[in-house]
Short mmCIF file of C-alpha atoms in Angstrom, two decimals:
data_model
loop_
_atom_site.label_atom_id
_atom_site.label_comp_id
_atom_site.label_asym_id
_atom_site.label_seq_id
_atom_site.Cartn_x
_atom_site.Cartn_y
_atom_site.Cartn_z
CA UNK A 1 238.08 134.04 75.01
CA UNK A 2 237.13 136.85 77.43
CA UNK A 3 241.47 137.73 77.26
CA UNK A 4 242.19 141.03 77.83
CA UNK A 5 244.10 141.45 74.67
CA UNK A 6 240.53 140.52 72.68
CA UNK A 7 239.34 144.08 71.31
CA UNK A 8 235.21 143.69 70.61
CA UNK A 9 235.21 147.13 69.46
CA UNK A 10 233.63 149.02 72.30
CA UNK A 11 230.82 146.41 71.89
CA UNK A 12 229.60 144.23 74.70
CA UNK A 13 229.68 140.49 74.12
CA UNK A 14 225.77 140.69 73.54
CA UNK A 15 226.07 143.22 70.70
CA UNK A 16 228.68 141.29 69.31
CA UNK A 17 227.13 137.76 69.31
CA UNK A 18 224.12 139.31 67.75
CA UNK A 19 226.06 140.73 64.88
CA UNK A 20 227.54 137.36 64.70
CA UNK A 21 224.29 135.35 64.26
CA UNK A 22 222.78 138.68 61.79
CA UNK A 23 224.97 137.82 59.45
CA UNK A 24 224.71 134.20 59.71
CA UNK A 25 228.82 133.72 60.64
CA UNK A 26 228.09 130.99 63.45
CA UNK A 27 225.49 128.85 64.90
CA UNK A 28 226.13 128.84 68.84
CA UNK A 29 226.20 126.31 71.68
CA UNK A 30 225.65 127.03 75.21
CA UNK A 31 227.29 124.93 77.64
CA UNK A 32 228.08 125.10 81.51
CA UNK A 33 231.59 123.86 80.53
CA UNK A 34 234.33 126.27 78.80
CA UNK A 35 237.02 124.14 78.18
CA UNK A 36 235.52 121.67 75.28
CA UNK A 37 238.20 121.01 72.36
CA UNK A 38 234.93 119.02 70.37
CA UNK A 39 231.43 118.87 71.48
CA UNK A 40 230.52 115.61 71.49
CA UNK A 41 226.57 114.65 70.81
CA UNK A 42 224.68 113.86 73.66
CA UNK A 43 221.13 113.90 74.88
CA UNK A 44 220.64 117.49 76.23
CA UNK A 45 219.74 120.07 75.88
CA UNK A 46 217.04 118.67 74.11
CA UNK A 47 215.52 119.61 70.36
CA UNK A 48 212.12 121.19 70.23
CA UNK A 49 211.35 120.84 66.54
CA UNK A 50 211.65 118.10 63.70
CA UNK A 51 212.83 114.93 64.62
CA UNK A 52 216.73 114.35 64.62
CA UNK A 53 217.45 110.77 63.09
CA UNK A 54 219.46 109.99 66.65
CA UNK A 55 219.05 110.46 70.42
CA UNK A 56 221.92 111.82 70.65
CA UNK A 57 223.26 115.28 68.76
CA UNK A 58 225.26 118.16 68.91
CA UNK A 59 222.86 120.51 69.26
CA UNK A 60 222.99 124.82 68.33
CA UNK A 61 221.19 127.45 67.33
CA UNK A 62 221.29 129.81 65.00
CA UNK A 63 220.28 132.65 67.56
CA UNK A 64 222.93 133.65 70.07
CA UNK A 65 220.89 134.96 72.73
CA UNK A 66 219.47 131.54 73.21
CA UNK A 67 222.71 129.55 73.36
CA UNK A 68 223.72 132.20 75.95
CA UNK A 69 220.97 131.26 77.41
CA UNK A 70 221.88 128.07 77.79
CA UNK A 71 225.37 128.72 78.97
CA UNK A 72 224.72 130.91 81.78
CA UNK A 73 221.67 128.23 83.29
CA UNK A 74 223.05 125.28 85.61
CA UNK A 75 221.57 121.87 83.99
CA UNK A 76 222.28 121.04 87.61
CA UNK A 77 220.07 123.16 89.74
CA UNK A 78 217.44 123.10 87.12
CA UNK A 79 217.23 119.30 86.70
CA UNK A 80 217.57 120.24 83.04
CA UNK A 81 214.82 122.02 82.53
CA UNK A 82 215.83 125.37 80.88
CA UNK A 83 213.72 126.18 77.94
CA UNK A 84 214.25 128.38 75.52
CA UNK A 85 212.75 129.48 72.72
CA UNK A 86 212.32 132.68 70.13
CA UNK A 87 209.60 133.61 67.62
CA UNK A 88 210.63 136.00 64.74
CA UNK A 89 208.35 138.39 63.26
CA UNK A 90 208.11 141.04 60.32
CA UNK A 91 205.65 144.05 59.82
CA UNK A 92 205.00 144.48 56.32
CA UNK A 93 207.52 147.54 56.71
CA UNK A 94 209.91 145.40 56.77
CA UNK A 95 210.24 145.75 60.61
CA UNK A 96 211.76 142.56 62.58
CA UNK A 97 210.62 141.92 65.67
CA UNK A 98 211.98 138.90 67.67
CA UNK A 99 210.00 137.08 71.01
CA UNK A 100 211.79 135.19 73.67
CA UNK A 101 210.90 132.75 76.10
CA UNK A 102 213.51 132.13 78.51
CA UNK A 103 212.50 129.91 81.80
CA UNK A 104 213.63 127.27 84.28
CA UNK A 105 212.93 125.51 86.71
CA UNK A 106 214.99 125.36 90.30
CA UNK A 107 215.60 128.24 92.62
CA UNK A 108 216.82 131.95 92.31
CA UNK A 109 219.17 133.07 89.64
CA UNK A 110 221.84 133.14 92.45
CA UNK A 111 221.86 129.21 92.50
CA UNK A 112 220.71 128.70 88.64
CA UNK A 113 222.87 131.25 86.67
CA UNK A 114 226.42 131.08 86.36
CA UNK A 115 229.59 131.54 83.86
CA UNK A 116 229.46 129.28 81.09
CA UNK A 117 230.81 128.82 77.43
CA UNK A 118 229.39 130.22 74.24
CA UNK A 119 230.90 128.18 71.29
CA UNK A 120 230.78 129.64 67.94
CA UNK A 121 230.62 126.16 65.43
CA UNK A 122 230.72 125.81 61.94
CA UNK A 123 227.25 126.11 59.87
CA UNK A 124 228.56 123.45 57.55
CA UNK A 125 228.71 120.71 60.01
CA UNK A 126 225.24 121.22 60.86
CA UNK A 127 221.41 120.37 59.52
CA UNK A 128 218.55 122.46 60.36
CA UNK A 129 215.57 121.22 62.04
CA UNK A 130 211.74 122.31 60.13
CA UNK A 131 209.42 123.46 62.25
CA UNK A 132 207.15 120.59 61.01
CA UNK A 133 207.66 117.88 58.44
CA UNK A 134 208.28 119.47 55.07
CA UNK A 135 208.02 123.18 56.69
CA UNK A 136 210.26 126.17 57.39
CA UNK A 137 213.31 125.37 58.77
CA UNK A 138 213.48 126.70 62.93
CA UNK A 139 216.53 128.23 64.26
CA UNK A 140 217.72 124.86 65.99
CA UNK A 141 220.49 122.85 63.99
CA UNK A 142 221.95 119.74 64.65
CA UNK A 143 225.03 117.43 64.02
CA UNK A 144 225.47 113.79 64.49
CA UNK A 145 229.25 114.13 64.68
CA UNK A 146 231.27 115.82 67.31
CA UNK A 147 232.10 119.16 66.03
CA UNK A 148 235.10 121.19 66.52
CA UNK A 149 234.45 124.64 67.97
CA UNK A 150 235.68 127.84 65.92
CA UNK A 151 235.91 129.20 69.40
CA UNK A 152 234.43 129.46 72.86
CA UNK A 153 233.22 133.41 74.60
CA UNK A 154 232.92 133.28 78.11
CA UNK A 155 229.89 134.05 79.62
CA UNK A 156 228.59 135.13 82.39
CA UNK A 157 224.79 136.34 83.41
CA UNK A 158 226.07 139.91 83.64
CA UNK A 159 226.05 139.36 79.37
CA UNK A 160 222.69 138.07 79.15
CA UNK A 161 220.15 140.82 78.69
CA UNK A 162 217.54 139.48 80.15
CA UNK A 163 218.11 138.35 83.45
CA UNK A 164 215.74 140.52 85.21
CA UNK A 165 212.90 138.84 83.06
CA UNK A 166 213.09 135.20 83.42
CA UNK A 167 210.22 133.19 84.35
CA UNK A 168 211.11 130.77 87.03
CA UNK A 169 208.70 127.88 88.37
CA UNK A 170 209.63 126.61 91.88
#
């Protein structure tokens, strides 16, 4: 929760969901709702790699800044349409560089962004989608089972970075 009496260090909730997913503690789920005991599967938002055995999943991430994402964009004024997506990359220095693609489709972020909930779930209830058959794995995991949050972080689009950058169609 966003309480008061929870200390993130002098870290913003952005710094500290990135540490989170860094160092692989959580895979996140954005959702417009913030009140979910269990996610239960269901048909959105939708996987963009691999094939999941069932049309219906939990679905998460194993990148934070696109669950957030995904928490902060109305499924409702966007007819569902929120895509998002991240490319990681490393220099042979060793240097990681990662590329987001955040976009919707609807109006202005003043009728598509609002609150939502980021839940942190449980890696082991999860499977990892490959990029292609037989490939590397991509950052999307699902679970055919309802899954029981560790916990849910309010968010609101005042968290998400990136605001200022979206690409939105009309």
């Amino acid at each position: 929760s966003r309480a008061p009496e929870v200390d993130l260090g002098g870290c913003d909730l952005y710094r500290f969901v990135r540490w989170l997913d860094r160092n692989g503690l959580a895979l996140f789920h954005g959702d417009e709702r913030i009140d979910l005991d269990r996610l239960p599967p269901t048909d959105w938002p939708a996987a963009s790699h691999g094939e999941p055995e069932a049309g219906e999943f939990v679905y998460a991430t194993a990148d934070a800044l696109c669950s957030m994402f995904l928490a902060i964009v109305d499924p409702e004024s966007t007819g569902r349409s929120a895509i998002q997506r991240v490319e990681h990359f490393r220099s042979l220095e060793g240097d990681e560089v990662d590329i987001y693609q955040f976009h919707y489709t609807g109006g202005e972020s003043s009728t598509c962004l609002r609150p939502g909930g980021l839940y942190l779930l449980p890696r082991d209830r999860f499977r990892p989608l490959s990029i292609y058959p037989g490939g590397p794995i991509s950052t999307e995991w699902v679970s055919l089972e309802p899954v029981t949050p560790l916990a849910c972080l309010v968010t609101t689009p005042g968290d998400f970075p990136f605001t200022d950058r979206f690409v939105v169609s009309a």
